[in-house]
Amino acid sequence: MKIIVTGGAGFIGSHTVVELIARGHEAIIVDNFSNSQPFIIDRIKEITGVSPKLYQVDCTDKKALKQVFENEKPEGVIHFAASKAVGESVLKPLLYYRNNLTSLINVLEIMKEEKVNNIVFSSSCTVYGSPDVIPVTEKTPIKKAESPYGNTKQIDEQILTDFQKANPLFNVSILRYFNPIGAHPTGKIGELPIGTPNNLIPFITQTAAGIRKQLTIFGDTYDTKDGSCIRDYIHVIDLAITHIKAIEKLKKENGIVDVYNVGTGVGSSVIEVIESFEEATKQKLNFRIGNPREGDISAIYADNTKIVSELEWKPKYNLKDALVHAWEWQKKLQK
């Protein structure tokens, strides 16, 4: 299949492009490099032997995006392009609503015009808000979002559902990610935050590398086993593979909305992640306890029964694998 991958030079997008190529698909990258770097395209070629076609286009620019579709005539879309940091979204809500809603609306309008019927959408477990019961299933009630970022994902999911209802031949797969971490085992691609990291793992690796003087744990008084937040950390390659399985399934469908939790089914606290990193890499981390971060919930992890059953998928890598791969990526970045 020929697949347009919006945000395809980003963290999850670049790993998904690698896995698409490995499975014989053609990936067309659309990225404005707002949260990625052009050298990642060269790294994808180094890993796969294939140089994916790149369009440096912002998905909020409908005219430019439509030209990509007209040129490439894809069979499907994997839509990653979005602003993605919970904390930043609290400070810059309008940026998040503009980017995350407009980009999806443009993609869907163009898909309808160009008769492209298959889309895999990058959603998030943040749509569940602060759940009453964990692990969460796909039927867990959607509660009020804790951040503008989470709200954009809830609205985007509703847009997709409404659009599919109005266009019954359209196929949608919504993947609700938990916490993607790790890097490609080659160390050639990985998470590349611009400026100060918003996610835990790059902050850990940058602290271990001496780029950051100290790691801050945002709160230790949550109602969890050690007081720090609990999350479900999934290796980025395991996550990437779910996108390929999802788009391949949609190709065989004729009017469907699939929703899947994508996680390991295991919750780990921030303190446990730090201890696992120190044990796996033999690097001692300098950290302190700070105030809780607005928009964070105390604990969430996945019930992944549905995706394991329907897409015949299961995680290959564990937490320590992901931490070692992230550390190897960090060390190679500094060379």
Coordinates of C-alpha atoms in Angstrom, one line a residue:
M1 CA 0.0 0.0 0.0
K2 CA 1.0 3.6 -0.5
I3 CA 0.5 5.4 2.8
I4 CA 0.7 9.1 3.6
V5 CA 2.2 9.5 7.0
T6 CA 1.6 13.0 8.5
G7 CA 4.2 13.8 11.1
G8 CA 6.3 11.0 9.6
A9 CA 9.6 12.5 10.7
G10 CA 8.5 12.6 14.4
F11 CA 9.2 10.2 17.1
I12 CA 6.4 7.7 16.5
G13 CA 6.0 8.6 12.9
S14 CA 9.6 7.8 11.9
H15 CA 9.5 4.4 13.6
T16 CA 6.2 3.7 11.8
V17 CA 7.8 4.6 8.5
V18 CA 10.6 2.2 9.1
E19 CA 8.1 -0.6 9.9
L20 CA 6.0 0.2 6.9
I21 CA 9.0 0.0 4.6
A22 CA 10.1 -3.3 6.3
R23 CA 6.7 -4.8 5.4
G24 CA 6.8 -3.7 1.8
H25 CA 4.6 -0.6 1.9
E26 CA 5.4 2.8 0.4
A27 CA 5.5 5.6 3.0
I28 CA 5.0 9.2 1.9
I29 CA 6.1 11.6 4.7
V30 CA 4.4 14.9 5.3
D31 CA 6.1 16.9 8.1
N32 CA 6.7 20.6 8.8
F33 CA 9.6 19.8 11.2
S34 CA 8.0 21.7 14.1
N35 CA 9.0 18.8 16.4
S36 CA 11.5 16.9 14.4
Q37 CA 14.6 17.3 12.3
P38 CA 15.4 16.7 8.6
F39 CA 18.3 14.4 9.3
I40 CA 15.8 11.8 10.5
I41 CA 14.9 11.1 6.8
D42 CA 18.5 10.2 6.2
R43 CA 18.5 7.9 9.2
I44 CA 15.4 6.1 8.0
K45 CA 17.3 5.4 4.7
E46 CA 20.3 4.1 6.7
I47 CA 18.0 1.7 8.6
T48 CA 15.9 0.5 5.6
G49 CA 17.9 1.2 2.5
V50 CA 15.0 3.2 1.2
S51 CA 14.7 7.0 1.0
P52 CA 11.1 7.8 1.7
K53 CA 9.5 10.7 -0.3
L54 CA 9.2 13.8 1.8
Y55 CA 6.8 16.8 1.5
Q56 CA 7.7 19.6 3.9
V57 CA 4.1 20.7 4.5
D58 CA 2.1 21.9 7.4
C59 CA -1.2 20.0 7.6
T60 CA -3.0 23.2 8.5
D61 CA -2.2 24.4 5.0
K62 CA -5.0 22.7 3.1
K63 CA -3.9 23.8 -0.4
A64 CA -0.4 22.4 0.0
L65 CA -1.7 19.2 1.7
K66 CA -4.2 18.7 -1.1
Q67 CA -1.4 18.9 -3.7
V68 CA 0.4 16.0 -1.9
F69 CA -2.7 13.8 -2.2
E70 CA -3.1 14.7 -5.9
N71 CA 0.5 13.9 -6.6
E72 CA 0.7 10.6 -4.7
K73 CA -2.8 9.1 -4.9
P74 CA -2.4 7.2 -1.6
E75 CA -4.5 4.2 -0.4
G76 CA -4.5 5.3 3.2
V77 CA -3.4 7.8 5.8
I78 CA -1.7 7.4 9.1
H79 CA -2.2 10.8 10.9
F80 CA 0.3 11.7 13.6
A81 CA 0.7 15.4 12.9
A82 CA -0.3 17.3 16.1
S83 CA 1.0 19.2 19.0
K84 CA 1.4 16.7 21.8
A85 CA 2.6 18.0 25.2
V86 CA 0.1 18.0 28.1
G87 CA 1.9 20.8 30.1
E88 CA 2.4 23.0 27.1
S89 CA -1.2 22.7 26.1
V90 CA -2.3 24.2 29.4
L91 CA -0.1 27.2 28.7
K92 CA -0.9 27.4 24.9
P93 CA -4.4 26.1 24.5
L94 CA -5.2 28.0 21.2
L95 CA -2.1 26.5 19.6
Y96 CA -3.3 23.1 20.4
Y97 CA -6.9 23.6 19.2
R98 CA -5.7 25.2 16.0
N99 CA -3.1 22.6 15.1
N100 CA -4.9 19.4 16.3
L101 CA -8.4 20.1 15.0
T102 CA -7.6 22.0 11.8
S103 CA -5.1 19.4 10.6
L104 CA -7.5 16.5 11.0
I105 CA -10.4 18.4 9.4
N106 CA -8.1 19.2 6.4
V107 CA -7.0 15.6 6.1
L108 CA -10.5 14.3 6.1
E109 CA -11.9 16.8 3.7
I110 CA -9.1 16.1 1.2
M111 CA -9.5 12.3 1.7
K112 CA -13.1 12.6 0.8
E113 CA -12.3 14.7 -2.3
E114 CA -9.6 12.3 -3.4
K115 CA -11.6 9.2 -2.5
V116 CA -9.1 7.8 0.0
N117 CA -11.1 5.8 2.5
N118 CA -8.6 4.5 5.2
I119 CA -7.2 6.4 8.1
V120 CA -5.4 5.4 11.3
F121 CA -5.5 8.1 13.8
S122 CA -3.0 8.9 16.6
S123 CA -5.1 9.3 19.7
S124 CA -4.2 9.0 23.4
C125 CA -5.2 7.5 26.7
T126 CA -5.7 11.1 27.9
V127 CA -9.2 10.8 26.4
Y128 CA -10.2 8.8 29.5
G129 CA -9.4 11.7 31.8
S130 CA -8.9 10.5 35.3
P131 CA -10.5 7.0 35.2
D132 CA -12.5 5.6 38.1
V133 CA -11.2 2.0 37.5
I134 CA -7.9 0.8 36.0
P135 CA -6.8 -0.8 33.8
V136 CA -9.0 1.0 31.3
T137 CA -10.7 -0.8 28.4
E138 CA -12.0 0.7 25.2
K139 CA -15.5 0.9 26.9
T140 CA -14.2 2.9 29.9
P141 CA -16.3 6.1 30.1
I142 CA -14.8 9.2 28.5
K143 CA -14.5 11.7 31.2
K144 CA -13.8 15.5 31.1
A145 CA -10.3 16.0 29.8
E146 CA -7.6 17.1 32.2
S147 CA -5.8 19.3 29.6
P148 CA -6.5 21.1 26.3
Y149 CA -4.3 18.4 24.6
G150 CA -6.6 15.7 26.0
N151 CA -9.6 17.6 24.9
T152 CA -8.3 17.9 21.3
K153 CA -8.0 14.2 21.2
Q154 CA -11.6 13.7 22.5
I155 CA -12.9 16.2 19.9
D156 CA -10.8 14.6 17.1
E157 CA -12.2 11.2 17.9
Q158 CA -15.7 12.6 17.7
I159 CA -15.0 14.3 14.4
L160 CA -13.8 10.9 13.0
T161 CA -16.8 9.1 14.3
D162 CA -19.2 11.7 12.9
F163 CA -17.4 11.8 9.6
Q164 CA -17.5 8.1 9.2
K165 CA -21.2 8.0 10.0
A166 CA -21.8 10.6 7.2
N167 CA -19.5 8.7 4.9
P168 CA -20.3 5.0 5.5
L169 CA -17.7 3.5 3.2
F170 CA -15.0 5.3 5.2
N171 CA -12.7 3.2 7.5
V172 CA -11.3 4.5 10.7
S173 CA -8.9 3.0 13.2
I174 CA -8.4 5.1 16.4
L175 CA -5.3 4.0 18.4
R176 CA -5.3 5.3 22.0
Y177 CA -1.6 5.3 23.0
F178 CA -0.4 5.0 26.5
N179 CA 3.2 6.3 27.0
P180 CA 5.6 5.6 24.0
I181 CA 9.3 5.4 24.9
G182 CA 12.5 3.8 23.6
A183 CA 14.2 4.2 20.3
H184 CA 15.3 2.0 17.3
P185 CA 17.8 -0.6 18.5
T186 CA 20.3 0.7 16.0
G187 CA 20.3 4.0 17.9
K188 CA 19.7 5.9 14.6
I189 CA 16.3 7.3 15.4
G190 CA 14.5 8.1 18.6
E191 CA 12.7 10.8 20.6
L192 CA 14.0 14.2 19.7
P193 CA 12.4 16.9 21.8
I194 CA 12.9 20.5 20.7
G195 CA 14.1 22.5 23.7
T196 CA 13.2 21.3 27.2
P197 CA 11.6 17.8 27.1
N198 CA 8.0 17.4 28.1
N199 CA 8.2 13.6 28.5
L200 CA 9.9 11.6 31.2
I201 CA 12.4 9.4 29.3
P202 CA 14.3 12.1 27.3
F203 CA 14.6 14.1 30.6
I204 CA 16.1 11.0 32.2
T205 CA 18.5 10.3 29.3
Q206 CA 19.5 14.0 29.1
T207 CA 20.1 14.1 32.9
A208 CA 22.2 10.9 32.7
A209 CA 24.2 12.5 29.8
G210 CA 24.8 15.7 31.8
I211 CA 22.7 17.9 29.5
R212 CA 20.3 18.5 32.4
K213 CA 21.7 19.0 35.9
Q214 CA 18.7 17.4 37.6
L215 CA 15.5 15.5 36.9
T216 CA 12.3 16.6 38.6
I217 CA 9.7 14.1 39.6
F218 CA 6.4 16.0 39.5
G219 CA 4.9 15.1 42.8
D220 CA 5.2 12.2 45.3
T221 CA 1.9 12.4 47.1
Y222 CA -0.4 10.8 44.5
D223 CA -2.6 7.9 45.6
T224 CA -0.1 5.3 44.3
K225 CA 2.3 2.7 45.8
D226 CA 5.2 5.2 46.0
G227 CA 3.4 8.5 45.6
S228 CA 4.6 9.1 42.0
C229 CA 2.4 8.9 38.9
I230 CA 1.8 5.5 37.3
R231 CA 1.8 5.1 33.5
D232 CA 1.9 2.3 30.9
Y233 CA 5.2 2.6 29.0
I234 CA 5.2 1.0 25.6
H235 CA 8.2 0.7 23.3
V236 CA 7.9 2.9 20.2
I237 CA 8.5 0.0 17.8
D238 CA 5.8 -2.1 19.4
L239 CA 3.5 0.9 19.0
A240 CA 4.6 1.5 15.4
I241 CA 3.7 -2.0 14.4
T242 CA 0.2 -1.6 15.6
H243 CA -0.3 1.1 12.9
I244 CA 0.7 -1.2 10.1
K245 CA -1.6 -3.9 11.4
A246 CA -4.4 -1.4 11.7
I247 CA -4.0 0.0 8.2
E248 CA -3.8 -3.4 6.7
K249 CA -7.0 -4.4 8.5
L250 CA -8.8 -1.3 7.2
K251 CA -7.8 -2.1 3.6
K252 CA -10.0 -5.2 3.9
E253 CA -13.0 -3.4 5.5
N254 CA -16.0 -1.6 4.1
G255 CA -17.2 1.0 6.5
I256 CA -15.9 0.6 10.1
V257 CA -14.6 2.5 13.2
D258 CA -12.1 0.5 15.2
V259 CA -10.9 1.8 18.6
Y260 CA -7.9 0.2 20.4
N261 CA -6.0 0.8 23.5
V262 CA -2.2 0.4 22.7
G263 CA -0.3 -0.4 25.9
T264 CA 1.5 -3.2 27.6
G265 CA -1.1 -3.7 30.3
V266 CA 1.5 -3.0 33.0
G267 CA 1.7 0.2 35.0
S268 CA 5.0 1.6 36.2
S269 CA 5.6 4.5 38.5
V270 CA 7.9 7.4 37.7
I271 CA 10.2 6.2 40.6
E272 CA 10.2 2.7 39.3
V273 CA 11.2 3.9 35.8
I274 CA 14.1 5.8 37.3
E275 CA 15.2 2.8 39.3
S276 CA 14.9 0.6 36.2
F277 CA 17.0 3.0 34.1
E278 CA 19.7 3.1 36.8
E279 CA 19.8 -0.7 37.0
A280 CA 19.7 -1.3 33.2
T281 CA 22.3 1.3 32.2
K282 CA 24.4 1.6 35.4
Q283 CA 23.9 5.4 35.3
K284 CA 23.1 7.2 38.5
L285 CA 20.5 9.9 38.2
N286 CA 20.3 13.2 40.1
F287 CA 16.7 13.9 40.8
R288 CA 14.4 15.8 43.2
I289 CA 10.8 15.9 44.1
G290 CA 8.9 18.8 42.7
N291 CA 5.2 20.0 42.7
P292 CA 2.6 18.1 40.9
R293 CA 2.1 19.2 37.2
E294 CA -1.2 20.7 36.2
G295 CA -3.1 18.3 33.8
D296 CA -1.5 15.1 35.2
I297 CA -3.6 12.3 36.6
S298 CA -2.3 9.9 39.3
A299 CA -2.5 6.5 37.4
I300 CA -3.5 4.9 34.2
Y301 CA -2.6 1.8 32.3
A302 CA -4.2 -0.3 29.6
D303 CA -6.3 -3.4 29.3
N304 CA -4.9 -4.4 25.8
T305 CA -7.1 -7.5 25.4
K306 CA -8.9 -6.2 22.3
I307 CA -5.8 -5.2 20.2
V308 CA -4.0 -8.4 21.2
S309 CA -7.0 -10.4 20.0
E310 CA -8.2 -8.5 16.9
L311 CA -4.8 -7.4 15.5
E312 CA -2.9 -10.4 16.7
W313 CA -0.3 -8.1 18.3
K314 CA 1.6 -8.3 21.5
P315 CA 4.5 -6.2 22.8
K316 CA 8.0 -7.5 22.0
Y317 CA 10.0 -5.2 24.2
N318 CA 9.8 -4.6 28.0
L319 CA 10.5 -1.5 30.0
K320 CA 14.3 -2.1 30.5
D321 CA 14.7 -2.8 26.7
A322 CA 13.1 0.5 26.0
L323 CA 15.2 2.4 28.5
V324 CA 18.4 0.8 27.1
H325 CA 17.5 1.7 23.6
A326 CA 16.6 5.3 24.6
W327 CA 20.0 5.6 26.3
E328 CA 21.9 4.3 23.3
W329 CA 20.1 6.9 21.1
Q330 CA 21.0 9.7 23.6
K331 CA 24.7 8.7 23.6
K332 CA 24.8 8.6 19.7
L333 CA 23.1 12.0 19.5
Q334 CA 26.0 13.5 21.4
K335 CA 28.8 12.1 19.2

